[in-house]
Amino acid sequence: MLTLRTTWFGTFLMDGLKVVEAELFPKDAREVARRLELLQQGELLGEERRLAQRAPAGVLVTERRQLKVGSLAPPEAAPVDLASRGEEFGFGPAVRREAFELAARAAVARARGPDLAVVQAVRAFDELQESENRLNERLREWYGLHFPELGRLVATERYAALVASGESREALLEGLGLKGLATSGSALAATDLASVRTLAQASLALRAEAEGQSRALGLAVRGLAPNLTELLGPLLAARLIERAGSLQRLARMPSSTVQVLGAERALFRHLKEGKKPPKHGLLFQHRAIHTAPYWARGRVSRALA
């Protein structure tokens, strides 16, 4: 049975070390580069399909992407060095150099695709939230010297807005329907109160920016991975893509890896120290998992992954 082999300048039917038939690529660097891109993406070339159809008894193939047209050749099959024979078939070094350069540029452009923009957007969103949380902690500690009871009376989301309003303790208590409530806070200098208000305004600005980033991220992920977004929601879908490194990497991961993405430390403890293996990672954020009974979460995580 003949063997189908492909190199950078064409596809060949081989009988051992002898070339029986060939389909050469066009002698144009752009056309060669386009085929090299397809090979890198695991696609079957038209030249390969046509040659395989012309083999009377079928073909053996040397790459798994070619299994659509033949059976995998045994590993002991003799290797054939065709790549260095380009000039013999009319493909000089200049064509090879230009074609590989074009293919490399295309690969770099693909690597900087929209999924990597989503990765950056997720990281920006997380950093905005982290900065807001740190500011809120400082705000509560600082303004707590002046009005410690306010932190127990309102939620964090409202706390910064009340401090940013610049109203006095008495006015804030009256607005909360607690006029006359005694406070154990001390007086702050006017300059300190102004600084605290500025800090509260910065916290509100960060929150608004994070909300805008979240909306933009949702639209971007829905356009990039609509099925994943429908299944997980935009933010969790974006976090999985970010943790995997790209959408393509996530798509190629087995479900067992997807299940524990985000739980790498627990997984390493399991492998090194014999601790219990993690049942879920980032997927725990999905409502179907974190609302499930404890004993069923591993099963639900596996199904979702």
Coordinates of C-alpha atoms in Angstrom, one line a residue:
M1 CA 0.0 0.0 0.0
L2 CA 1.3 3.5 -0.9
T3 CA 2.1 6.1 1.8
L4 CA 0.8 9.7 1.7
R5 CA 3.4 12.2 2.8
T6 CA 3.2 16.0 2.9
T7 CA 6.0 18.5 3.1
W8 CA 6.2 22.3 2.8
F9 CA 6.0 22.3 -1.0
G10 CA 3.7 19.5 -1.9
T11 CA 2.0 16.1 -1.2
F12 CA 3.5 12.8 -2.4
L13 CA 2.4 9.2 -2.8
M14 CA 5.4 7.1 -1.9
D15 CA 6.3 3.5 -2.4
G16 CA 9.0 3.1 0.2
L17 CA 11.5 5.8 -0.8
K18 CA 10.2 6.2 -4.3
V19 CA 7.9 9.0 -5.4
V20 CA 5.0 7.5 -7.3
E21 CA 2.9 10.6 -7.8
A22 CA 3.0 14.2 -6.5
E23 CA 0.7 17.2 -6.2
L24 CA 3.0 20.2 -5.8
F25 CA 1.8 23.5 -4.3
P26 CA 1.7 26.6 -6.5
K27 CA 5.2 28.2 -6.7
D28 CA 4.0 31.2 -4.9
A29 CA 5.1 32.0 -1.3
R30 CA 1.7 33.2 -0.3
E31 CA 0.0 30.1 -1.5
V32 CA 2.6 27.9 0.2
A33 CA 2.2 29.9 3.4
R34 CA -1.6 29.5 3.2
R35 CA -1.2 25.7 3.1
L36 CA 1.3 25.8 5.9
E37 CA -1.3 27.6 8.0
L38 CA -3.9 24.9 7.2
L39 CA -1.4 22.2 8.2
Q40 CA -0.6 23.9 11.5
Q41 CA -4.4 24.1 12.2
G42 CA -4.7 20.3 11.6
E43 CA -6.7 20.6 8.3
L44 CA -6.6 18.2 5.5
L45 CA -5.3 19.7 2.2
G46 CA -7.1 19.4 -1.1
E47 CA -3.9 18.0 -2.6
E48 CA -3.9 15.2 0.0
R49 CA -7.5 14.4 -0.6
R50 CA -7.1 14.2 -4.4
L51 CA -4.0 12.0 -4.2
A52 CA -5.6 9.6 -1.7
Q53 CA -8.6 9.2 -4.1
R54 CA -6.2 8.3 -6.9
A55 CA -4.5 5.5 -4.9
P56 CA -6.2 2.2 -6.1
A57 CA -5.7 0.2 -2.9
G58 CA -6.0 3.1 -0.4
V59 CA -3.2 4.8 1.4
L60 CA -1.2 4.8 4.6
V61 CA -0.9 8.2 6.3
T62 CA 1.9 9.6 8.5
E63 CA -0.2 12.2 10.4
R64 CA -3.3 11.9 12.5
R65 CA -5.0 14.8 10.7
Q66 CA -4.9 12.7 7.5
L67 CA -6.9 9.8 9.0
K68 CA -10.0 10.9 7.0
V69 CA -8.3 9.5 3.9
G70 CA -6.3 6.6 5.1
S71 CA -4.9 4.4 7.8
L72 CA -2.1 5.3 10.1
A73 CA 1.3 4.0 8.9
P74 CA 3.2 1.8 11.4
P75 CA 5.8 3.6 13.4
E76 CA 8.6 1.5 11.9
A77 CA 7.8 2.8 8.4
A78 CA 11.0 4.2 6.9
P79 CA 11.3 8.0 7.3
V80 CA 11.7 9.9 4.1
D81 CA 13.4 13.3 3.9
L82 CA 11.4 15.3 1.4
A83 CA 11.7 18.7 3.0
S84 CA 15.3 19.2 1.8
R85 CA 14.4 18.3 -1.8
G86 CA 12.5 21.5 -2.6
E87 CA 14.9 22.7 -5.2
E88 CA 14.6 19.4 -7.0
F89 CA 10.9 20.1 -7.5
G90 CA 11.4 23.8 -8.4
F91 CA 11.0 25.4 -5.0
G92 CA 14.2 27.5 -4.2
P93 CA 15.4 28.8 -0.8
A94 CA 13.9 32.2 -1.5
V95 CA 10.4 30.8 -1.8
R96 CA 10.8 28.7 1.3
R97 CA 12.1 31.6 3.4
E98 CA 9.3 34.0 2.3
A99 CA 6.6 31.3 2.8
F100 CA 7.7 30.4 6.3
E101 CA 8.0 34.1 7.2
L102 CA 4.4 34.7 6.1
A103 CA 3.2 31.6 7.9
A104 CA 4.9 32.7 11.1
R105 CA 3.4 36.2 10.9
A106 CA -0.1 34.7 10.4
A107 CA 0.5 32.4 13.4
V108 CA 1.4 35.4 15.6
A109 CA -1.7 37.3 14.4
R110 CA -3.9 34.4 15.3
A111 CA -2.3 34.2 18.7
R112 CA -3.4 37.8 19.3
G113 CA -7.0 37.1 18.5
P114 CA -10.2 38.3 20.2
D115 CA -10.0 35.6 22.9
L116 CA -6.8 37.1 24.2
A117 CA -8.5 40.5 24.3
V118 CA -11.1 38.7 26.5
V119 CA -8.3 37.4 28.7
Q120 CA -7.0 41.0 29.2
A121 CA -10.5 42.3 29.9
V122 CA -11.1 39.6 32.6
R123 CA -7.9 40.5 34.3
A124 CA -8.7 44.2 34.1
F125 CA -12.1 43.6 35.7
D126 CA -10.6 41.6 38.5
E127 CA -8.0 44.3 39.2
L128 CA -10.7 47.0 39.2
Q129 CA -12.7 44.9 41.8
E130 CA -9.6 44.3 43.9
S131 CA -8.7 48.0 43.9
E132 CA -12.3 48.9 44.9
N133 CA -12.3 46.4 47.7
R134 CA -9.0 47.8 49.0
L135 CA -10.3 51.3 48.9
N136 CA -13.4 50.3 50.7
E137 CA -11.4 48.7 53.5
R138 CA -9.3 51.8 53.9
L139 CA -12.5 53.9 53.7
R140 CA -14.2 52.0 56.5
E141 CA -11.2 52.1 58.7
W142 CA -10.6 55.8 58.2
Y143 CA -14.2 57.0 58.3
G144 CA -14.8 54.5 61.1
L145 CA -12.8 56.7 63.4
H146 CA -15.4 59.4 62.9
F147 CA -18.6 57.3 62.6
P148 CA -18.0 53.6 63.4
E149 CA -21.7 52.7 63.6
L150 CA -22.3 53.5 59.9
G151 CA -20.5 50.3 58.8
R152 CA -23.0 48.2 60.7
L153 CA -26.0 50.2 59.5
V154 CA -25.5 50.0 55.7
A155 CA -24.1 47.6 53.1
T156 CA -20.7 48.3 51.5
E157 CA -22.3 49.4 48.2
R158 CA -24.1 52.2 50.0
Y159 CA -21.4 53.1 52.4
A160 CA -19.1 54.8 49.9
A161 CA -22.0 56.8 48.4
L162 CA -23.0 58.1 51.9
V163 CA -19.5 59.1 52.8
A164 CA -19.0 60.8 49.3
S165 CA -22.1 62.9 49.9
G166 CA -20.2 64.9 52.5
E167 CA -23.1 65.1 54.9
S168 CA -22.5 65.3 58.7
R169 CA -23.0 62.3 61.0
E170 CA -26.3 63.8 62.3
A171 CA -27.6 64.3 58.7
L172 CA -26.7 60.7 57.8
L173 CA -28.4 59.3 60.9
E174 CA -31.5 61.4 60.1
G175 CA -31.5 60.1 56.6
L176 CA -31.4 56.5 57.9
G177 CA -34.3 57.2 60.3
L178 CA -32.0 57.0 63.4
K179 CA -32.0 60.6 64.5
G180 CA -30.5 61.0 67.9
L181 CA -28.5 57.8 67.9
A182 CA -25.4 58.2 70.0
T183 CA -22.0 57.6 68.2
S184 CA -18.7 56.7 69.8
G185 CA -16.7 58.2 67.0
S186 CA -14.3 61.1 67.4
A187 CA -14.2 64.4 65.4
L188 CA -12.0 64.5 62.3
A189 CA -10.3 67.6 61.0
A190 CA -11.9 69.2 57.9
T191 CA -8.9 68.2 55.8
D192 CA -9.3 64.6 56.9
L193 CA -13.0 64.6 56.1
A194 CA -12.2 66.1 52.6
S195 CA -9.6 63.3 52.0
V196 CA -12.1 60.6 53.1
R197 CA -14.7 62.0 50.7
T198 CA -12.2 62.0 47.9
L199 CA -11.4 58.3 48.7
A200 CA -15.1 57.5 48.7
Q201 CA -15.6 59.2 45.3
A202 CA -12.6 57.2 43.9
S203 CA -14.3 54.0 45.1
L204 CA -17.6 54.9 43.4
A205 CA -15.7 55.7 40.2
L206 CA -13.9 52.3 40.3
R207 CA -17.3 50.5 40.8
A208 CA -18.8 52.3 37.8
E209 CA -15.8 51.4 35.7
A210 CA -15.9 47.8 36.8
E211 CA -19.7 47.6 35.9
G212 CA -19.0 49.1 32.5
Q213 CA -16.1 46.6 32.0
S214 CA -18.4 43.8 33.0
R215 CA -21.0 44.8 30.4
A216 CA -18.4 45.1 27.7
L217 CA -16.9 41.8 28.6
G218 CA -20.3 40.1 28.5
L219 CA -20.8 41.4 24.9
A220 CA -17.3 40.3 23.8
V221 CA -17.6 36.8 25.3
R222 CA -21.1 36.3 23.8
G223 CA -19.7 37.1 20.4
L224 CA -16.6 35.0 20.8
A225 CA -18.1 31.9 22.5
P226 CA -21.9 32.0 22.3
N227 CA -22.5 28.4 23.3
L228 CA -20.2 28.6 26.3
T229 CA -21.8 31.9 27.4
E230 CA -25.2 30.4 27.1
L231 CA -24.2 27.5 29.3
L232 CA -22.1 29.3 32.0
G233 CA -23.0 33.0 31.8
P234 CA -20.6 35.6 30.4
L235 CA -18.4 36.2 33.4
L236 CA -17.7 32.6 34.2
A237 CA -17.2 31.8 30.5
A238 CA -14.6 34.6 30.3
R239 CA -12.9 33.4 33.5
L240 CA -12.5 29.9 32.0
I241 CA -11.0 31.2 28.8
E242 CA -8.7 33.4 30.9
R243 CA -7.5 30.5 33.1
A244 CA -7.0 28.2 30.0
G245 CA -5.0 30.9 28.2
S246 CA -7.2 31.1 25.1
L247 CA -10.4 29.7 23.7
Q248 CA -8.6 27.2 21.5
R249 CA -6.7 25.8 24.5
L250 CA -10.0 25.5 26.5
A251 CA -11.7 23.7 23.6
R252 CA -8.9 21.1 23.4
M253 CA -8.9 20.4 27.2
P254 CA -10.5 17.1 28.4
S255 CA -13.5 17.6 30.7
S256 CA -11.5 16.3 33.7
T257 CA -9.1 19.3 33.3
V258 CA -12.0 21.8 32.7
Q259 CA -13.6 20.6 35.9
V260 CA -10.6 21.5 38.1
L261 CA -9.5 24.7 36.3
G262 CA -8.8 27.2 39.1
A263 CA -8.2 24.5 41.7
E264 CA -4.6 23.8 40.8
R265 CA -3.2 24.2 44.3
A266 CA -5.7 21.7 45.7
L267 CA -4.8 19.4 42.8
F268 CA -1.1 19.6 43.6
R269 CA -1.7 18.9 47.3
H270 CA -3.7 15.8 46.2
L271 CA -0.8 14.6 44.0
K272 CA 2.0 15.5 46.4
E273 CA 0.5 14.9 49.8
G274 CA -2.3 12.5 49.2
K275 CA -5.0 15.0 50.1
K276 CA -8.6 14.6 48.8
P277 CA -8.8 15.6 45.1
P278 CA -10.7 18.8 44.3
K279 CA -14.3 18.3 43.0
H280 CA -14.4 21.7 41.2
G281 CA -12.5 24.8 40.5
L282 CA -13.9 27.9 38.8
L283 CA -17.1 26.0 37.9
F284 CA -18.1 26.2 41.6
Q285 CA -19.3 29.8 40.7
H286 CA -22.1 28.3 38.6
R287 CA -25.4 28.3 40.4
A288 CA -26.1 24.6 39.6
I289 CA -23.0 23.7 41.6
H290 CA -22.8 26.1 44.5
T291 CA -26.5 25.5 45.3
A292 CA -26.3 21.8 45.0
P293 CA -26.0 19.6 48.1
Y294 CA -22.4 19.1 49.2
W295 CA -22.4 15.4 48.4
A296 CA -23.7 16.0 44.8
R297 CA -21.3 18.9 43.8
G298 CA -18.7 16.6 42.3
R299 CA -21.2 14.8 40.2
V300 CA -22.7 18.1 38.9
S301 CA -19.3 19.5 38.2
R302 CA -18.4 16.5 36.1
A303 CA -21.6 16.8 34.1
L304 CA -21.1 20.5 33.5
A305 CA -17.4 20.1 32.6

